Coordinates of C-alpha atoms in Angstrom, one line a residue:
X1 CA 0.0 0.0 0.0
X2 CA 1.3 3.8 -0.7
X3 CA 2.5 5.7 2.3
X4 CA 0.1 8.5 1.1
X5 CA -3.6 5.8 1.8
X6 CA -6.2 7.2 -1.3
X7 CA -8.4 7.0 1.8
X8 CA -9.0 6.7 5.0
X9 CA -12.1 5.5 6.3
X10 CA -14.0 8.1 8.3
X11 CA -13.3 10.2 5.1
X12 CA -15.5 7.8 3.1
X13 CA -18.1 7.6 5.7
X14 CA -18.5 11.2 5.3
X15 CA -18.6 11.0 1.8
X16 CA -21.5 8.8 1.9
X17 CA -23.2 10.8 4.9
X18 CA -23.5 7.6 7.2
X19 CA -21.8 7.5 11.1
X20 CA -18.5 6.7 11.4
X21 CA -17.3 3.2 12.1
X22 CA -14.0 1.8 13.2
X23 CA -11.8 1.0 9.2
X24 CA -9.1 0.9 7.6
X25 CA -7.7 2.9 5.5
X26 CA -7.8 1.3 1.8
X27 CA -5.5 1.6 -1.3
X28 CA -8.2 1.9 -4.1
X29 CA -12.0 1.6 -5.4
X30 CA -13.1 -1.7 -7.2
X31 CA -16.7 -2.9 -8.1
X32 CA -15.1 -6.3 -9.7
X33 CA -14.3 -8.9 -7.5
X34 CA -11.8 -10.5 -9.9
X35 CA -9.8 -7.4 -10.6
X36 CA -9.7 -6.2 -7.1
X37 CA -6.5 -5.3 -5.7
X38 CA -5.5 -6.4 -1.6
X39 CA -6.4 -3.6 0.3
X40 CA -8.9 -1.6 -1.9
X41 CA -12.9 -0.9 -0.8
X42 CA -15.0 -3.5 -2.8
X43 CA -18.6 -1.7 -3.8
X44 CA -21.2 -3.9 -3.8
X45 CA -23.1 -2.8 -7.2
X46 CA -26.3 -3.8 -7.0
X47 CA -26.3 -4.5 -11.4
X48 CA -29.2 -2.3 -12.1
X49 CA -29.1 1.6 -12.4
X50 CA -32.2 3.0 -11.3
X51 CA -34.5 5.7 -12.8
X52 CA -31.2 8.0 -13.8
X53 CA -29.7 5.6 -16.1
X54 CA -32.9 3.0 -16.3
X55 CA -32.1 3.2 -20.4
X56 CA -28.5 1.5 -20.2
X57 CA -30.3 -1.5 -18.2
X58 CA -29.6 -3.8 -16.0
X59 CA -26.1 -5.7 -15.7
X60 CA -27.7 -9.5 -14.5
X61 CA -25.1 -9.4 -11.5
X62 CA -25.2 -8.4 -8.1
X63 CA -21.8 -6.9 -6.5
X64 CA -23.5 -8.5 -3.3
X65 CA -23.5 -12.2 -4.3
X66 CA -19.2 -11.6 -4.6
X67 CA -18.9 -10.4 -1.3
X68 CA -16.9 -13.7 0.2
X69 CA -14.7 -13.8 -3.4
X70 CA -14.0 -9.9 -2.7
X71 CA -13.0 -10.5 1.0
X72 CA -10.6 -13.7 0.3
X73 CA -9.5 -11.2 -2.5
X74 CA -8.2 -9.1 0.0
X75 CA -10.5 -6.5 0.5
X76 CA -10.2 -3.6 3.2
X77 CA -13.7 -3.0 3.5
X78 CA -17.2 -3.2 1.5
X79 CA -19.5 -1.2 0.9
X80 CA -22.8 -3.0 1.0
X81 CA -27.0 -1.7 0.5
X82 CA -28.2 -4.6 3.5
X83 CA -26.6 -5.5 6.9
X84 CA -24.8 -8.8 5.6
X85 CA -22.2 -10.9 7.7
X86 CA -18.9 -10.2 5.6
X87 CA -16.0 -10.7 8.5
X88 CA -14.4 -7.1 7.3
X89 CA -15.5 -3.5 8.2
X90 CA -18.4 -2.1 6.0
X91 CA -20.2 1.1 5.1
X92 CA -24.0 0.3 5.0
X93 CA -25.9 2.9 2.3
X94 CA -29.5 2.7 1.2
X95 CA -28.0 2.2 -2.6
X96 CA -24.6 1.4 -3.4
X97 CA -24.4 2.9 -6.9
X98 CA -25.4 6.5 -4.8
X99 CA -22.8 5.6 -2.8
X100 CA -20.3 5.3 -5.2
X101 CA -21.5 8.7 -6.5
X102 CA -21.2 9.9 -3.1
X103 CA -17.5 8.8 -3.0
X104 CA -16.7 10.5 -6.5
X105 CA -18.1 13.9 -6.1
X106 CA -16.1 14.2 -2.4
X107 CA -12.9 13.0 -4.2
X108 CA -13.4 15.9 -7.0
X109 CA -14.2 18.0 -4.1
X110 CA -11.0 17.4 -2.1
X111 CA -8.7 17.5 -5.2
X112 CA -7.3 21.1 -6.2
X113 CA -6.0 20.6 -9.2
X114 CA -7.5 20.9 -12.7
X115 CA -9.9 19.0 -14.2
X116 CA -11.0 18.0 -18.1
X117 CA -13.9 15.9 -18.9
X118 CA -14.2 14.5 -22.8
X119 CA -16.9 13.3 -25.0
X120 CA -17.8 12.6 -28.7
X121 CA -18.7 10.5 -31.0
X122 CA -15.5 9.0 -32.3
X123 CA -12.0 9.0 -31.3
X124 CA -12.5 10.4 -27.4
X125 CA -10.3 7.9 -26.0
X126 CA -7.3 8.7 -28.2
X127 CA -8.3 12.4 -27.1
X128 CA -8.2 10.9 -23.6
X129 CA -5.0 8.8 -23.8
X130 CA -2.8 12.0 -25.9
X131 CA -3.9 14.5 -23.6
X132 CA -2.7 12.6 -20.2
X133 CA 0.1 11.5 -21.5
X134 CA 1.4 14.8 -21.8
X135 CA -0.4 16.2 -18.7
X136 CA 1.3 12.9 -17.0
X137 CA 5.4 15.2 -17.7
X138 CA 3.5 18.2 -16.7
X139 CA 2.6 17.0 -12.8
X140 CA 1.1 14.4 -11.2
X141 CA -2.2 12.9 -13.8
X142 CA -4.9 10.8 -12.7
X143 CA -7.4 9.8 -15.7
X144 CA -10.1 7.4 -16.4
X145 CA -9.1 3.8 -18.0
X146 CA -10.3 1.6 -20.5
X147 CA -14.0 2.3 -21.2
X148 CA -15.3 3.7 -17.9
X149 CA -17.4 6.4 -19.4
X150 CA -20.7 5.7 -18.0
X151 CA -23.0 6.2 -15.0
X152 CA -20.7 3.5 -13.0
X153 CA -17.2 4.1 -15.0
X154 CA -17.2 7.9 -14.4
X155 CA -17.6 7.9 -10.6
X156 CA -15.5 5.2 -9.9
X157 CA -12.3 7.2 -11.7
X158 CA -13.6 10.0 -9.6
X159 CA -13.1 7.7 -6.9
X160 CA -9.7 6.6 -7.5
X161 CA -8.3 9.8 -7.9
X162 CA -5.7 10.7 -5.3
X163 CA -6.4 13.9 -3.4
X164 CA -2.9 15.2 -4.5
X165 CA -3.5 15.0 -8.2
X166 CA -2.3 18.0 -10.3
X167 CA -4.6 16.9 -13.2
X168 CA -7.9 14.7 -13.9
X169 CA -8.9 13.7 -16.9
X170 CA -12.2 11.9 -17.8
X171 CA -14.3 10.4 -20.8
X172 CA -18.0 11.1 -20.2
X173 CA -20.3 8.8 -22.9
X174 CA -23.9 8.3 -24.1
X175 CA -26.1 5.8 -25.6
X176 CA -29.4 8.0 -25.0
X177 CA -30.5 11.1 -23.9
X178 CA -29.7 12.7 -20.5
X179 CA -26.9 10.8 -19.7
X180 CA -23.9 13.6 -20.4
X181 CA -25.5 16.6 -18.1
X182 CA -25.7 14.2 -14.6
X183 CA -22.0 12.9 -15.4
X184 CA -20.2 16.2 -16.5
X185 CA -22.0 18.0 -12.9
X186 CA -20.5 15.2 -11.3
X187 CA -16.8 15.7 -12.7
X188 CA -17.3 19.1 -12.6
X189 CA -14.4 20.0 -15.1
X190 CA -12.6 23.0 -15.5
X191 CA -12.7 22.6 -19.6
X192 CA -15.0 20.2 -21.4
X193 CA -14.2 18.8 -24.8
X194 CA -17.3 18.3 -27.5
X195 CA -14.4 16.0 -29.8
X196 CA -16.9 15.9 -32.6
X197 CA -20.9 14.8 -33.2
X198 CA -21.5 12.0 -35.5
X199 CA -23.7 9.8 -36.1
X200 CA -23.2 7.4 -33.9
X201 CA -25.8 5.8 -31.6
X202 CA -28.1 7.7 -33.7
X203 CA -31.0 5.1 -34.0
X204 CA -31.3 6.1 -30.0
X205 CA -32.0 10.0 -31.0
X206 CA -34.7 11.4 -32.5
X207 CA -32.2 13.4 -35.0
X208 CA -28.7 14.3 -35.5
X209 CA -29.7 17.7 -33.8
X210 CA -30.8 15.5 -30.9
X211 CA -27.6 13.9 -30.6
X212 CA -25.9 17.4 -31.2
X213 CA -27.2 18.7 -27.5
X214 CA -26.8 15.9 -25.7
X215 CA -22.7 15.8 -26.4
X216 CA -23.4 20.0 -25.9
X217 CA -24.4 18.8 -22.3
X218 CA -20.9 18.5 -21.3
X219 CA -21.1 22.6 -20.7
X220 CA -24.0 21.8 -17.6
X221 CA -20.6 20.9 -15.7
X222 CA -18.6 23.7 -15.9
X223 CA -18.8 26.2 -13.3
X224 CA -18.7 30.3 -14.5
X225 CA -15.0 30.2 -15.2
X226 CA -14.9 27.0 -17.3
X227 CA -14.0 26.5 -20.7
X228 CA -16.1 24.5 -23.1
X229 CA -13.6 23.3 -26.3
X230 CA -15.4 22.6 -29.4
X231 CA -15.2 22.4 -33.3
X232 CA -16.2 25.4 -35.1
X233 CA -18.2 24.0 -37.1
X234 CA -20.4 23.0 -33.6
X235 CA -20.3 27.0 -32.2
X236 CA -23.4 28.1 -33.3
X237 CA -24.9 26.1 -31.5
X238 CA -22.5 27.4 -28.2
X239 CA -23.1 26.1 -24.7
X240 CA -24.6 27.1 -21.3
X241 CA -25.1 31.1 -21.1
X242 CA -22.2 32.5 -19.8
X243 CA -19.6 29.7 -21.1
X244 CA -16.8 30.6 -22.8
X245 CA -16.0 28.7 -25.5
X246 CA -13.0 27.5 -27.5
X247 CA -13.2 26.3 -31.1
X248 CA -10.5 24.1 -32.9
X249 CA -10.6 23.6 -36.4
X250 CA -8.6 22.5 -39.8
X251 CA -7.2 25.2 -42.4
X252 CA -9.3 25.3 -45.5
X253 CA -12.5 24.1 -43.4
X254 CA -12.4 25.9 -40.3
X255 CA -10.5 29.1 -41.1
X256 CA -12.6 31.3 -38.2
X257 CA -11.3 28.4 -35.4
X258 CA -9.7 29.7 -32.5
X259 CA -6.9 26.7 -32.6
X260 CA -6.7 26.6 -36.1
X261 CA -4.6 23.7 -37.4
X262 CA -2.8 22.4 -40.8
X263 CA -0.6 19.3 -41.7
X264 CA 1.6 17.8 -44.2
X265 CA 2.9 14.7 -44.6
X266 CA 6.7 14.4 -44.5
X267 CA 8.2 10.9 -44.8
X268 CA 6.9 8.9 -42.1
X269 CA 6.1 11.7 -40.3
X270 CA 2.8 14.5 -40.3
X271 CA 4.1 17.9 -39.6
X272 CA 1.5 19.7 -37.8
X273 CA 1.2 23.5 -37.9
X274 CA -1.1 25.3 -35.1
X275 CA -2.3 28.5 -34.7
X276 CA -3.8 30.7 -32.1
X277 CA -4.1 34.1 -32.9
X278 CA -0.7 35.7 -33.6
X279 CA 0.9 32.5 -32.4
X280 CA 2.1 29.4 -33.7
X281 CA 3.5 26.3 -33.0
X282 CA 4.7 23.0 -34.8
X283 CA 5.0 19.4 -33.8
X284 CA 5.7 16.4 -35.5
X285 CA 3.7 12.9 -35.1
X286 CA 3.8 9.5 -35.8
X287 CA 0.2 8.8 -36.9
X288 CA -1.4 9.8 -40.0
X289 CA -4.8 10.8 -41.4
X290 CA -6.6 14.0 -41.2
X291 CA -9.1 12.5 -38.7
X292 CA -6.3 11.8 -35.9
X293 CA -4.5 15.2 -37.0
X294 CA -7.6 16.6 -36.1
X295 CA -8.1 14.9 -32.5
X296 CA -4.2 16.0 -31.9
X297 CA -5.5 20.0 -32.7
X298 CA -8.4 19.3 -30.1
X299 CA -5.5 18.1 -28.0
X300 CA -3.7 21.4 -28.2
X301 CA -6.8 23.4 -27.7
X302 CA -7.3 21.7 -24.9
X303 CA -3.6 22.4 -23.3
X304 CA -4.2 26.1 -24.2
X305 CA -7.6 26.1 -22.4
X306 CA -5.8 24.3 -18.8
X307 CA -3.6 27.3 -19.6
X308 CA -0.5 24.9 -20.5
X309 CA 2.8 26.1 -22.2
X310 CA 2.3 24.9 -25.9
X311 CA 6.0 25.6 -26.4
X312 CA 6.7 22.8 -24.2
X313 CA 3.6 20.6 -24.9
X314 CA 4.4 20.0 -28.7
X315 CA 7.9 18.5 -27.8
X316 CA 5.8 15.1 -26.2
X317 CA 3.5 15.0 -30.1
X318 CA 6.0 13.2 -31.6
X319 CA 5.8 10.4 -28.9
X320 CA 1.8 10.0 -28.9
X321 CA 1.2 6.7 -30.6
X322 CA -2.4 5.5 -31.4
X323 CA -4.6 3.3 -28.8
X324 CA -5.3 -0.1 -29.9
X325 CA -7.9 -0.5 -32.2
X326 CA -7.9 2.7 -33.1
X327 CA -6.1 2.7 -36.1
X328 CA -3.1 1.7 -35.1
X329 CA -0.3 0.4 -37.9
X330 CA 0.3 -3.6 -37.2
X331 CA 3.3 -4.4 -39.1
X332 CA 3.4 -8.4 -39.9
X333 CA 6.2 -9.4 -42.1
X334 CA 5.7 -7.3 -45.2
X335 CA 1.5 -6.8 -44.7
X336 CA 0.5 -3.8 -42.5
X337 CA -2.7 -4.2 -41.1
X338 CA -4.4 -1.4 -40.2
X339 CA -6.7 -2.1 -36.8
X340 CA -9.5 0.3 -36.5
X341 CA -12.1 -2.4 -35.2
X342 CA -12.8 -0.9 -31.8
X343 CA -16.0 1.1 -33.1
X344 CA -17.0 2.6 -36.6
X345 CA -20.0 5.0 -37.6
X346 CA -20.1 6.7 -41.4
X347 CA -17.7 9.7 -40.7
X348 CA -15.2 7.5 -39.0
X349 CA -15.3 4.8 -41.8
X350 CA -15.0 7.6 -44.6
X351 CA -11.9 8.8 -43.0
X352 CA -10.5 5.2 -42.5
X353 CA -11.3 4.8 -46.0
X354 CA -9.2 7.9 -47.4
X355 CA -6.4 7.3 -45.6
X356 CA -6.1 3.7 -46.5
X357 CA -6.4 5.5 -50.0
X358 CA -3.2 7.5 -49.7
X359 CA -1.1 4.2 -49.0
X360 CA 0.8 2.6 -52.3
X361 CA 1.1 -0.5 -52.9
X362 CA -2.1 -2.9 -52.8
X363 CA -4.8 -1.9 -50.2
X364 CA -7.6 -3.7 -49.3
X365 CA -11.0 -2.9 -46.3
X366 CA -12.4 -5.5 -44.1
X367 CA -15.7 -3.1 -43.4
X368 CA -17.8 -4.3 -40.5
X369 CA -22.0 -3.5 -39.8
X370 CA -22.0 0.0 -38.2
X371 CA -24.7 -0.6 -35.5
X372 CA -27.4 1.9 -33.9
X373 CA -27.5 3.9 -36.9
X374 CA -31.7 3.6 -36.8
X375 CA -33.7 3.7 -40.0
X376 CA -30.8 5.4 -42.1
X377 CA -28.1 2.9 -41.3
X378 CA -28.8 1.0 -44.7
X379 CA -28.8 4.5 -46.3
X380 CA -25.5 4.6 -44.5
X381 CA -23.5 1.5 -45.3
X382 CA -24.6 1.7 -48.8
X383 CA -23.1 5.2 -49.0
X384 CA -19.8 4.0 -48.5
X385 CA -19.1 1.8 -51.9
X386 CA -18.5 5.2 -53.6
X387 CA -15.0 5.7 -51.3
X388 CA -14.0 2.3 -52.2
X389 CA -13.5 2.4 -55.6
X390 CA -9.8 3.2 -55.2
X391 CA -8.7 0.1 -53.5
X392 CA -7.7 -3.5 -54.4
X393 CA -10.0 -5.5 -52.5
X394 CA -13.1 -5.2 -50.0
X395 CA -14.6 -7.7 -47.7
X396 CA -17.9 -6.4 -45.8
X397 CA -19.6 -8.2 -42.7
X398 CA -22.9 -8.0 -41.1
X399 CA -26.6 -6.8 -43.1
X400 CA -25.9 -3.6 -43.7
X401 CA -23.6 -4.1 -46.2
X402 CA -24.9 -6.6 -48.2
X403 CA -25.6 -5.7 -51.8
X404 CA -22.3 -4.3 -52.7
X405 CA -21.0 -6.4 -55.7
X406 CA -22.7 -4.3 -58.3
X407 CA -21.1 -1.5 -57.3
X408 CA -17.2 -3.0 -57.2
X409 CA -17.2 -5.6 -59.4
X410 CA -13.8 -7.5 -59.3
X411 CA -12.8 -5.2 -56.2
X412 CA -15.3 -7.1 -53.9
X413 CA -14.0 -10.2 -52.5
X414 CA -17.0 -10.9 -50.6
X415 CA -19.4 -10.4 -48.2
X416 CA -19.9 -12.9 -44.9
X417 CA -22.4 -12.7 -42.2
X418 CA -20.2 -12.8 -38.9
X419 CA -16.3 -12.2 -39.5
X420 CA -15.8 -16.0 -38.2
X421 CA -17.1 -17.1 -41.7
X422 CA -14.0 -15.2 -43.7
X423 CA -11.1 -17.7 -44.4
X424 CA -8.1 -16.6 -43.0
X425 CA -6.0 -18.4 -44.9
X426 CA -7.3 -17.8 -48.7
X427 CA -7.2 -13.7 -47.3
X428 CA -3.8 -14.1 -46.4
X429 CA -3.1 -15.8 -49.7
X430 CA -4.4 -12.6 -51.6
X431 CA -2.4 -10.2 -50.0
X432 CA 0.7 -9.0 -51.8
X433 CA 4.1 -8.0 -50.1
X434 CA 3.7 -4.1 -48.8
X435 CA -0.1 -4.2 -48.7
X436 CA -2.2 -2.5 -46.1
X437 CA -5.5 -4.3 -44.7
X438 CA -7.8 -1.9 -43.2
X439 CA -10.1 -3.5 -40.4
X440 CA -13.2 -1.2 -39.2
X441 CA -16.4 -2.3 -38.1
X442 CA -18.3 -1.7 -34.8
X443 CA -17.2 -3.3 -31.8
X444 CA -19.3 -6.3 -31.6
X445 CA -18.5 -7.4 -35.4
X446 CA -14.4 -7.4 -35.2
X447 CA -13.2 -5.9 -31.4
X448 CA -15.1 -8.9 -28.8
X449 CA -14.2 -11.9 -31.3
X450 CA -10.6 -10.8 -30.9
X451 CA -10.5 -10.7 -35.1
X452 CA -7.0 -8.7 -35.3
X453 CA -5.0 -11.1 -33.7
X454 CA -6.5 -14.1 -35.4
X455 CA -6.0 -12.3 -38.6
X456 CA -2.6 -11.2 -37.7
X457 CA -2.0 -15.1 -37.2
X458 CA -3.1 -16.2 -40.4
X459 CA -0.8 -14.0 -42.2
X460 CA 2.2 -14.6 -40.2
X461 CA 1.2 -18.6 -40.7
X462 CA 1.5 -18.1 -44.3
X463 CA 4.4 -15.8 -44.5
X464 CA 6.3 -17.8 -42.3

């Protein structure tokens, strides 16, 4: 255990506003059982969410029934929602998921640092990942991991944030409406990043413009002297009254952005080019594409809104490397496959499909069903032949895409109903030396059957 506890117990009976009992003081927060770490405070989640997030549904599990695996894990202390013989101290609440709540907003209450909350439609966890990293050589960085972007995910990072933290950093999500505005009050962030809105989740909104205010929501957070960072193309609609609001944008698109950035592409490298007002600044990346460019200009905006020296920032670009899944380069003997399999909706796909474009050499998509796209996802998926006609070869996967042979012709080397169905082997057998595979699809097509790496198998099975 640190020297430094990340609580001590009659702090977290405060928190949850019940009398103080005799505990320990505990190393971290965990609401998993199996992942739980000795001396941490296992939460007993009760699986279901109540009337605040009734539309994400119930989990099937109860954090209760794990009690005596949490203990023999190791645990410090529980927090339970019923007086239950667990042979360690515990904090009793009326509803452990409150509790947990309880537990976040005193941690963002006790920390004096500053604070960034995220969300969008696409790419907010690279946004996420970039930005700590280079908060992380600035001071002391706590931010959210993984996926914990939801009405249990965001107050449990609140929760493991150590009182001394110079910077937070969170991802706030949404699957349907009124989800953002509870989660961003919660974080309460000094600057809020609107990433992008795009038509993601969609068939859960009534419209685009639907979708538009509930990432906008972010801005209910901030208190009179926060900063809410958006695209330009986003400011007319603006925030909360009173905000005061950043816009980031691309030369030649956005050209009345606050942060106004351009690229080129030198070599192996993108030379990036940022400007805010008289000022300018360049840094040099790794990663390609205009979509991730972009992210890395919201990045910047971001730094200048926490008041960071950019001068200083831009030196840690050129170290940023892509999360996985997110289009990150997998080089396998002389095939590069391209892994953007974590999510997909049209934008994101168009952009995966253009930059797959500017590669030489052979180039090939595996395109996976874009899901909760509501009655225009068809409409969608068909819409996306048209940026395929520069490539070699294209494989599509799930409904949505079915139907695509007249438009390619030779280009289309099939279309399978689950991604198990493609052979690996006659793929592999296609591909030519210095080819690039693109994989994109939603998350339950490629990302859950673990497709990359079976793929990435295959091809080194051949080649070797």
């Amino acid at each position: 255990m640190n020297e430094t506890p990340l609580w001590c117990w009659p702090e977290l009976c405060e928190a949850c506003e019940v009398r103080r009992v005799p505990g320990p003081d505990v190393c971290g927060v965990s609401i998993d059982s199996r992942s739980m770490v000795p001396g941490e405070l296992f939460i007993a989640l009760s699986g279901d969410p109540g009337p605040r997030f009734h539309s994400s549904g119930s989990s099937g599990r109860n954090g209760h029934d794990f009690l005596p695996q949490a203990v023999a894990g190791g645990a410090a202390g529980v927090m339970i929602s019923r007086a239950i013989d667990v042979n360690c101290p515990a904090i009793i609440v009326p509803d452990t998921l409150d509790g947990l709540w309880a537990i976040g907003a005193y941690a963002r209450r006790r920390m004096s640092g500053r604070v960034a909350a995220i969300t969008g439609s696409s790419g907010k966890t690279t946004a996420r990942i970039w930005l700590g990293e280079i908060l992380s050589r600035l001071g002391q960085s706590h931010a959210s991991l993984g996926s914990l972007n939801n009405h249990w995910g965001v107050p449990l990072s609140l929760a493991r944030m150590p009182r001394e933290a110079d910077f937070g950093l969170f991802e706030i999500g949404t699957n349907n409406a009124g989800e953002i505005a509870p989660l961003a009050k919660l974080v309460s962030p000094d600057v809020a990043l609107v990433l992008n809105v795009l038509p993601a989740h969609l068939g859960r909104f009534e419209s685009l413009a639907a979708l538009t205010m509930e990432k906008l929501s972010i801005s209910e957070g901030l208190d009179s002297g926060g900063t809410l960072v958006l695209p330009a193309s986003l400011a007319v609609h603006g925030g909360q009254p009173g905000t005061r609001m950043l816009t980031f944008g691309m030369a030649g698109v956005d050209a009345d952005a606050d942060v106004l950035g351009s690229w080129q592409q030198i070599g192996d490298l993108s030379e990036v080019n940022v400007k805010v007002g008289d000022r300018s600044w360049t840094y040099h990346m790794t990663v390609t594409g205009e979509h991730q460019i972009g992210t890395s200009v919201a990045v910047i905006a971001m730094l200048y809104a926490l008041n960071m020296d950019l001068s200083e920032c831009t030196r840690y670009f050129s170290a940023l490397k892509l999360p996985e899944g997110r289009g990150n380069p997998i080089k396998v003997g002389n095939v590069t496959i391209i892994d953007d399999s974590y999510n997909a909706n049209p934008v994101s796909v168009r952009y995966a499909l253009r930059a797959l474009s500017a590669y030489e050499g052979q180039r090939v998509a595996i395109l996976g069903e874009m899901l909760e796209l509501g009655e225009a996802g068809p409409a969608m998926h068909q819409s996306l032949a048209a940026d395929c006609h520069d490539l070699d070869g294209v494989i599509t996967v799930g409904e949505g895409y079915k139907g695509w042979q007249h438009q390619l012709g030779e280009r289309y080397w099939g279309h399978f109903n689950q991604c198990a169905d493609i052979d690996l082997s006659t793929l592999s057998a296609r591909l030519v030396p210095d080819a690039h595979l693109l994989v994109k699809g939603a998350n339950k097509v490629f990302w859950v059957h673990e497709f990359v790496a079976k793929l990435r198998h295959a091809i080194d099975t051949r080649q070797g």
